[in-house]
XYZ file of C-alpha atoms in Angstrom:
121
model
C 6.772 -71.431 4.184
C 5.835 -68.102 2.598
C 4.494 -66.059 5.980
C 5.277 -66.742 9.475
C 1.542 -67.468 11.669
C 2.216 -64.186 13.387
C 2.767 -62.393 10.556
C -0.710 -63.137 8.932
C -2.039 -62.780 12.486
C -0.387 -59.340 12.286
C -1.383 -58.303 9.371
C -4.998 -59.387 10.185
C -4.851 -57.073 13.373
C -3.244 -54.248 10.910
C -6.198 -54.831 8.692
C -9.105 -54.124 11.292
C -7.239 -51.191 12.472
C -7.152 -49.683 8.962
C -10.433 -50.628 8.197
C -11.841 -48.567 11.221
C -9.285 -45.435 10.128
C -10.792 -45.891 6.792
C -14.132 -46.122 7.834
C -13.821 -43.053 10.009
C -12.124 -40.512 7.238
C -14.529 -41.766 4.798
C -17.582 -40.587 6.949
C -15.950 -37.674 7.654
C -15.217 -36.861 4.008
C -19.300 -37.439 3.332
C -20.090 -34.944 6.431
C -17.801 -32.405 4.745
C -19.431 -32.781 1.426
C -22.993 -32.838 3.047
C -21.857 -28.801 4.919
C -21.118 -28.109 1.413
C -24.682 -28.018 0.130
C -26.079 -25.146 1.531
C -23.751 -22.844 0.026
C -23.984 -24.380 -3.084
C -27.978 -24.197 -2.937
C -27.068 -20.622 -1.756
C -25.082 -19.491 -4.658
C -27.565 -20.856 -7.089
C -29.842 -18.987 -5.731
C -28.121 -15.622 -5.541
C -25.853 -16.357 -9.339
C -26.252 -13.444 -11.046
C -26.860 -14.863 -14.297
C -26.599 -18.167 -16.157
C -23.105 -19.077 -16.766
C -22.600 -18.378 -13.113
C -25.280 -20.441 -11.884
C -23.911 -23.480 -14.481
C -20.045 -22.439 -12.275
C -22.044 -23.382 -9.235
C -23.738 -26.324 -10.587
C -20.887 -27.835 -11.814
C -18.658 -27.591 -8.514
C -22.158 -28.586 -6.778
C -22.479 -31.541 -9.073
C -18.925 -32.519 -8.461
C -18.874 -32.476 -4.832
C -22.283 -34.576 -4.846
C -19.783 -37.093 -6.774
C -17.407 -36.646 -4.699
C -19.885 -37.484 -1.331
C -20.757 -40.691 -3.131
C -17.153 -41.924 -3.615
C -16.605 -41.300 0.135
C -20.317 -42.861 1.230
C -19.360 -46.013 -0.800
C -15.583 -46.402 0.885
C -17.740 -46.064 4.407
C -20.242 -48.788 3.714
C -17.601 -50.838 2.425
C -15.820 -50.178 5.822
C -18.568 -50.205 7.828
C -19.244 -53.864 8.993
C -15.340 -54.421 9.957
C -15.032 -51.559 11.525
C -18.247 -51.902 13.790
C -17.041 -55.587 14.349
C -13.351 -53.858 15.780
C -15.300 -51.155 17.706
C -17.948 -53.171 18.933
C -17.251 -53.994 23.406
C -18.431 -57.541 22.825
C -15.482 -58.252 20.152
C -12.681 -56.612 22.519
C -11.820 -59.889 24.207
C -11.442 -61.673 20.988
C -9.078 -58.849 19.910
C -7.071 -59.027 23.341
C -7.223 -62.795 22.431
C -5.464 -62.175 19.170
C -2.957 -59.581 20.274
C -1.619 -62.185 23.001
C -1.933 -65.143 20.650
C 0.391 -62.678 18.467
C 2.714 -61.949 20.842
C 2.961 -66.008 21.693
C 3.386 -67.023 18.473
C 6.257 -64.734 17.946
C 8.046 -65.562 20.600
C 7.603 -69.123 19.393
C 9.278 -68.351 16.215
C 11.810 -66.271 17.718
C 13.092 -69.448 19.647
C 11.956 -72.001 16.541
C 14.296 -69.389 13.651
C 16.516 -68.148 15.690
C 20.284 -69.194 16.742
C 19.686 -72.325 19.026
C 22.218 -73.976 21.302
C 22.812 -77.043 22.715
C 23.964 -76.573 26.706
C 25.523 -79.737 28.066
C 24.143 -80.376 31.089
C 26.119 -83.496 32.245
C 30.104 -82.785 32.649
């Protein structure tokens, strides 16, 4: 047997979790980039000449990268993480975390040290 059920059960659990962290730094990171902007559209407009303006359009061009990297790791978080966050999945999550704590229980008494108590003297 390579994994215990509750292990893959936990890991499953650990997986939503993450996904909705992930989701949620990720759209952060793209709101941080988007407050960005302005300045950058403010220093080009106020560079005082051309290789400062090409400064400004670099780091601009660089943080527009930089949005997209994050806007792609939120939309590939996105559907798990509404699925984990969504009121109508919380039972099934309950569900699993019992289920979990069940099935390790189970394997606690199934791997563990068992003994046989005589129950006729």
């Amino acid at each position: 047997m390579e994994k215990k059920p509750s292990e893959i059960i936990t890991e499953f659990l650990n997986f939503l979790e993450r996904a909705k962290n992930e989701y949620e730094s990720a759209y952060a990171d793209v709101g941080a980039e988007d407050r960005k902007e302005q300045t950058f559209l403010h220093d080009l407009e106020f560079a005082p000449n051309k290789n400062e303006r090409n400064k400004v359009a670099t780091r601009f061009q660089q943080s527009r990268r930089a949005r997209r990297k994050a806007k792609d790791r939120a939309q590939l978080y996105e559907y798990v993480s509404n699925f984990y966050t969504d009121k109508q999945n919380k039972n099934l999550i309950n569900a699993l975390r019992r289920l979990q704590n069940e099935q390790i229980t189970r394997e606690k008494y199934l791997f563990g040290k068992r003994e046989f108590k005589n129950r006729v003297d």
